[in-house]
Amino acid sequence: MTEFLGMPAPRPSGRAPVPHAAHPPGLDAARSPGPEAVRSRDLEARVASLRSSRVPYVLATVVRARRPTSAKAGDRALVLSDGTIEGFVGGICATDTVRAQGLRLLRTGDSTLLRITPEAEAAHEEEGLVAVGQPCLSGGTLEIFLEAVLPPVLVRVHGDGPIARALVAVGAALGYTVESAGPIAAGTTAMPLAAGTTAMPLAADTAAVLVASHGVGEEPVLREALKRGVPYIGLIASRKRGAAVLARVEGGERVHVPAGLDIGARTPGEVAVSVYAEVIALR
């Protein structure tokens, strides 16, 4: 069962032997990292890779184990959206349950404590806890914290005027990843796009494209966003000018113009707040 969907081989019972040559005279061998530390570093490197690639995952951490269980407190694993499990949080019975609950959390973005115990006659859920029966004859109880880690909302802003800069700044303040085709503000992702171009393809999970270029190269950007099926496309323009622009763009009825909720916004910052309020309301 050790190869079940990527489950690692059983842990050695002790510290892996280290060749004598690896330790210069006088260096205590105990200072060398053991297999647990190596595995931990591997998992952390994998987490960093998933984050940089904007791949969602669930981090499963065993917080309590009551024998007999093959896992112990501190064991960790990742659950990916295709059901793959990387790491170790128990045998096949625990793995199946962690996978099922992990996939559920990837859909909701929530986190929960999962308790797998023979004391649970029927599965039940309460605030912050899901308890299920232990399906294996070996018994034992595991409590595993499942944390869904979803990539930040991805927004692309086109333009280099005051409103575009406000859209970049407010988006960064919301914790979003903002790709800017204009001047780069702190906390944003730089994109060297010329005005009116889409040289860098839109990522598949782009949540919003906000066009605030005030008549410069708007149509190509809008067409690309529509072609890619971006959920929210906003054009900063008056109702009259926006209608004229969208009349030349197939599918333009999907574009929000004037972008943003009608909250009486006047300043660039207020306009940016109204736009993000509409993005949030429609998610």
Short mmCIF file of C-alpha atoms in Angstrom, two decimals, residues 14-283:
data_model
loop_
_atom_site.label_atom_id
_atom_site.label_comp_id
_atom_site.label_asym_id
_atom_site.label_seq_id
_atom_site.Cartn_x
_atom_site.Cartn_y
_atom_site.Cartn_z
CA GLY A 14 15.53 5.79 13.35
CA ARG A 15 17.85 8.40 11.90
CA ALA A 16 19.18 7.44 8.48
CA PRO A 17 22.86 6.40 8.63
CA VAL A 18 25.22 9.06 7.36
CA PRO A 19 28.49 8.04 5.69
CA HIS A 20 31.50 8.78 7.88
CA ALA A 21 33.11 10.80 5.08
CA ALA A 22 30.28 13.29 5.22
CA HIS A 23 31.40 14.40 8.71
CA PRO A 24 34.80 16.00 9.12
CA PRO A 25 36.71 15.03 12.27
CA GLY A 26 35.23 16.58 15.36
CA LEU A 27 31.81 17.29 13.79
CA ASP A 28 29.00 15.64 15.70
CA ALA A 29 26.95 13.47 13.31
CA ALA A 30 23.80 14.41 15.23
CA ARG A 31 24.04 17.89 13.66
CA SER A 32 23.24 16.45 10.22
CA PRO A 33 19.55 16.66 9.25
CA GLY A 34 17.62 13.46 9.68
CA PRO A 35 15.01 12.11 7.23
CA GLU A 36 12.20 14.04 8.96
CA ALA A 37 13.98 17.37 8.40
CA VAL A 38 14.73 16.48 4.79
CA ARG A 39 11.10 15.58 4.15
CA SER A 40 9.96 18.80 5.81
CA ARG A 41 12.23 20.85 3.55
CA ASP A 42 10.94 18.98 0.50
CA LEU A 43 7.35 19.76 1.46
CA GLU A 44 8.15 23.41 2.09
CA ALA A 45 9.86 23.66 -1.31
CA ARG A 46 6.81 22.08 -2.94
CA VAL A 47 4.52 24.57 -1.17
CA ALA A 48 6.66 27.45 -2.44
CA SER A 49 6.45 26.05 -5.97
CA LEU A 50 2.67 25.68 -5.80
CA ARG A 51 2.26 29.23 -4.50
CA SER A 52 4.44 30.73 -7.23
CA SER A 53 2.49 28.77 -9.87
CA ARG A 54 -0.87 29.84 -8.40
CA VAL A 55 -1.90 26.23 -7.84
CA PRO A 56 -4.51 25.69 -5.08
CA TYR A 57 -3.87 23.01 -2.47
CA VAL A 58 -4.88 21.84 0.99
CA LEU A 59 -2.23 21.52 3.68
CA ALA A 60 -3.05 18.61 6.00
CA THR A 61 -1.25 18.55 9.36
CA VAL A 62 -1.67 15.83 11.98
CA VAL A 63 -2.18 17.68 15.27
CA ARG A 64 -3.06 14.68 17.46
CA ALA A 65 -2.67 10.93 17.10
CA ARG A 66 -3.96 8.30 19.53
CA ARG A 67 -2.54 4.82 18.98
CA PRO A 68 -2.69 2.63 17.12
CA THR A 69 -2.00 4.92 14.14
CA SER A 70 0.77 4.94 11.56
CA ALA A 71 0.90 8.76 11.58
CA LYS A 72 2.07 10.95 14.42
CA ALA A 73 1.60 14.59 15.38
CA GLY A 74 3.45 16.87 13.00
CA ASP A 75 3.12 14.67 9.91
CA ARG A 76 1.98 16.70 6.91
CA ALA A 77 0.69 16.22 3.39
CA LEU A 78 -0.64 18.26 0.48
CA VAL A 79 -3.92 17.52 -1.30
CA LEU A 80 -4.10 18.75 -4.90
CA SER A 81 -7.19 19.38 -6.99
CA ASP A 82 -6.73 16.14 -8.97
CA GLY A 83 -6.84 14.11 -5.76
CA THR A 84 -3.09 13.57 -5.56
CA ILE A 85 -1.66 13.43 -2.04
CA GLU A 86 1.97 14.37 -1.46
CA GLY A 87 3.36 13.64 1.98
CA PHE A 88 2.15 11.39 4.79
CA VAL A 89 -0.76 11.68 7.21
CA GLY A 90 -1.56 8.01 7.74
CA GLY A 91 -2.43 4.80 5.96
CA ILE A 92 -4.97 4.12 3.25
CA CYS A 93 -7.99 4.66 5.49
CA ALA A 94 -6.86 8.09 6.65
CA THR A 95 -5.64 8.99 3.16
CA ASP A 96 -9.01 8.34 1.54
CA THR A 97 -10.79 10.50 4.10
CA VAL A 98 -8.23 13.32 3.88
CA ARG A 99 -8.53 13.28 0.09
CA ALA A 100 -12.33 13.49 0.14
CA GLN A 101 -12.41 16.29 2.70
CA GLY A 102 -9.53 18.12 1.03
CA LEU A 103 -11.29 18.20 -2.33
CA ARG A 104 -14.41 19.54 -0.62
CA LEU A 105 -12.43 22.35 0.99
CA LEU A 106 -10.78 23.26 -2.31
CA ARG A 107 -14.27 24.00 -3.63
CA THR A 108 -15.24 26.15 -0.65
CA GLY A 109 -11.91 27.67 0.35
CA ASP A 110 -12.57 26.81 4.00
CA SER A 111 -10.41 25.10 6.61
CA THR A 112 -11.46 22.57 9.24
CA LEU A 113 -10.30 20.08 11.84
CA LEU A 114 -10.85 16.50 10.67
CA ARG A 115 -11.26 13.82 13.34
CA ILE A 116 -11.04 10.20 12.24
CA THR A 117 -12.05 7.98 15.15
CA PRO A 118 -13.78 4.66 15.84
CA GLU A 119 -15.85 6.54 18.42
CA ALA A 120 -17.80 8.33 15.67
CA GLU A 121 -20.66 6.00 14.82
CA ALA A 122 -21.86 8.34 12.05
CA ALA A 123 -20.16 11.21 10.27
CA HIS A 124 -21.15 14.59 11.61
CA GLU A 125 -20.10 18.21 11.16
CA GLU A 126 -20.13 21.17 13.49
CA GLU A 127 -18.48 24.58 13.37
CA GLY A 128 -14.80 24.05 12.58
CA LEU A 129 -14.93 20.25 12.91
CA VAL A 130 -15.75 17.24 10.76
CA ALA A 131 -15.79 13.85 12.52
CA VAL A 132 -15.93 10.55 10.65
CA GLY A 133 -15.71 6.92 11.70
CA GLN A 134 -12.44 5.01 11.51
CA PRO A 135 -13.02 2.53 8.66
CA CYS A 136 -9.97 0.38 9.39
CA LEU A 137 -9.95 -2.47 11.87
CA SER A 138 -6.73 -1.20 13.43
CA GLY A 139 -8.66 1.58 15.15
CA GLY A 140 -6.85 4.61 16.52
CA THR A 141 -7.80 8.27 16.35
CA LEU A 142 -6.31 11.02 14.20
CA GLU A 143 -7.03 14.73 14.33
CA ILE A 144 -5.83 16.48 11.19
CA PHE A 145 -6.08 20.19 10.47
CA LEU A 146 -6.97 20.81 6.83
CA GLU A 147 -6.16 24.29 5.53
CA ALA A 148 -7.27 25.28 2.03
CA VAL A 149 -4.72 27.56 0.37
CA LEU A 150 -6.09 29.31 -2.69
CA PRO A 151 -4.09 31.75 -4.83
CA PRO A 152 -4.92 35.45 -4.37
CA VAL A 153 -7.45 37.00 -6.74
CA LEU A 154 -5.65 37.95 -9.96
CA VAL A 155 -6.45 41.33 -11.54
CA ARG A 156 -5.00 43.04 -14.60
CA VAL A 157 -5.10 46.82 -14.87
CA HIS A 158 -4.53 48.67 -18.15
CA GLY A 159 -3.67 52.35 -18.09
CA ASP A 160 -1.25 54.76 -16.45
CA GLY A 161 -3.49 57.61 -15.27
CA PRO A 162 -4.60 58.44 -11.73
CA ILE A 163 -7.53 56.00 -11.76
CA ALA A 164 -5.35 53.16 -13.10
CA ARG A 165 -2.79 53.83 -10.38
CA ALA A 166 -5.55 53.86 -7.77
CA LEU A 167 -6.85 50.52 -9.10
CA VAL A 168 -3.36 49.04 -8.68
CA ALA A 169 -2.93 50.42 -5.16
CA VAL A 170 -6.39 49.47 -3.89
CA GLY A 171 -6.12 45.98 -5.40
CA ALA A 172 -2.78 45.46 -3.63
CA ALA A 173 -4.32 46.69 -0.36
CA LEU A 174 -7.04 44.05 -0.74
CA GLY A 175 -4.37 41.37 -0.94
CA TYR A 176 -4.94 40.71 -4.64
CA THR A 177 -2.22 39.98 -7.16
CA VAL A 178 -2.35 42.95 -9.53
CA GLU A 179 -0.68 42.87 -12.94
CA SER A 180 -0.20 46.42 -14.16
CA ALA A 181 0.36 47.65 -17.71
CA GLY A 182 1.25 51.06 -16.29
CA PRO A 183 3.63 52.31 -13.56
CA ILE A 184 4.33 49.69 -10.92
CA ALA A 185 3.30 50.30 -7.31
CA ALA A 186 4.64 48.46 -4.28
CA GLY A 187 3.10 45.03 -3.79
CA THR A 188 2.14 44.52 -7.44
CA THR A 189 3.44 42.34 -10.24
CA ALA A 190 5.31 44.23 -12.96
CA MET A 191 4.26 43.67 -16.58
CA PRO A 192 6.11 45.58 -19.32
CA LEU A 193 3.12 45.93 -21.64
CA ALA A 194 2.88 48.73 -24.15
CA ALA A 195 -0.39 50.65 -24.09
CA GLY A 196 -3.13 48.86 -25.98
CA THR A 197 -1.30 45.53 -26.30
CA THR A 198 -1.78 42.13 -24.71
CA ALA A 199 1.82 40.90 -25.10
CA MET A 200 1.58 38.81 -21.95
CA PRO A 201 -1.26 36.28 -22.20
CA LEU A 202 -3.96 36.45 -19.57
CA ALA A 203 -3.64 33.73 -16.96
CA ALA A 204 -6.49 31.22 -17.00
CA ASP A 205 -7.60 32.26 -13.50
CA THR A 206 -7.61 36.02 -14.11
CA ALA A 207 -10.62 37.28 -12.14
CA ALA A 208 -10.87 40.80 -13.56
CA VAL A 209 -9.52 43.00 -16.32
CA LEU A 210 -9.86 46.71 -15.60
CA VAL A 211 -9.32 49.13 -18.49
CA ALA A 212 -8.55 52.68 -17.43
CA SER A 213 -6.46 53.89 -20.38
CA HIS A 214 -8.87 56.71 -21.30
CA GLY A 215 -9.32 55.90 -24.98
CA VAL A 216 -5.85 54.46 -25.66
CA GLY A 217 -5.89 50.92 -27.06
CA GLU A 218 -9.05 49.87 -25.22
CA GLU A 219 -10.64 47.67 -27.87
CA PRO A 220 -7.82 45.07 -28.27
CA VAL A 221 -7.66 44.63 -24.50
CA LEU A 222 -11.42 44.22 -24.20
CA ARG A 223 -11.53 41.72 -27.06
CA GLU A 224 -8.79 39.60 -25.51
CA ALA A 225 -10.50 39.60 -22.10
CA LEU A 226 -13.82 38.62 -23.68
CA LYS A 227 -12.16 35.88 -25.72
CA ARG A 228 -10.57 34.48 -22.57
CA GLY A 229 -13.84 34.52 -20.66
CA VAL A 230 -12.58 36.72 -17.82
CA PRO A 231 -15.39 36.86 -15.22
CA TYR A 232 -15.30 40.64 -14.71
CA ILE A 233 -14.31 43.15 -17.38
CA GLY A 234 -14.60 46.81 -16.49
CA LEU A 235 -14.13 49.90 -18.65
CA ILE A 236 -13.55 53.25 -17.00
CA ALA A 237 -15.53 55.58 -19.25
CA SER A 238 -18.70 57.62 -19.34
CA ARG A 239 -21.84 55.77 -20.32
CA LYS A 240 -21.93 57.57 -23.68
CA ARG A 241 -18.30 57.00 -24.64
CA GLY A 242 -18.37 53.45 -23.31
CA ALA A 243 -21.36 52.60 -25.50
CA ALA A 244 -19.49 53.91 -28.55
CA VAL A 245 -16.44 51.78 -27.73
CA LEU A 246 -18.43 48.61 -27.07
CA ALA A 247 -20.41 49.02 -30.30
CA ARG A 248 -17.19 48.01 -32.06
CA VAL A 249 -16.47 45.06 -29.76
CA GLU A 250 -18.26 41.76 -30.28
CA GLY A 251 -19.73 40.55 -27.00
CA GLY A 252 -19.31 44.02 -25.51
CA GLU A 253 -22.55 43.67 -23.56
CA ARG A 254 -20.52 41.65 -21.02
CA VAL A 255 -18.31 44.64 -20.24
CA HIS A 256 -19.24 46.75 -17.21
CA VAL A 257 -19.35 50.41 -18.19
CA PRO A 258 -19.21 52.66 -16.34
CA ALA A 259 -17.28 50.17 -14.21
CA GLY A 260 -18.08 50.10 -10.51
CA LEU A 261 -21.04 50.45 -8.21
CA ASP A 262 -22.84 53.78 -8.15
CA ILE A 263 -21.67 55.10 -4.80
CA GLY A 264 -21.17 58.69 -5.88
CA ALA A 265 -17.41 58.20 -6.38
CA ARG A 266 -15.49 61.30 -7.42
CA THR A 267 -11.78 60.85 -6.67
CA PRO A 268 -9.57 58.18 -8.31
CA GLY A 269 -9.42 56.31 -5.00
CA GLU A 270 -13.20 56.35 -4.63
CA VAL A 271 -13.61 55.13 -8.20
CA ALA A 272 -11.21 52.27 -7.50
CA VAL A 273 -13.16 51.32 -4.37
CA SER A 274 -16.43 51.32 -6.34
CA VAL A 275 -14.91 49.07 -9.02
CA TYR A 276 -13.57 46.51 -6.55
CA ALA A 277 -16.87 46.59 -4.68
CA GLU A 278 -18.59 45.52 -7.88
CA VAL A 279 -15.95 42.83 -8.53
CA ILE A 280 -16.54 41.45 -5.02
CA ALA A 281 -20.34 41.66 -5.30
CA LEU A 282 -20.35 39.66 -8.55
CA ARG A 283 -17.86 36.93 -7.51
#
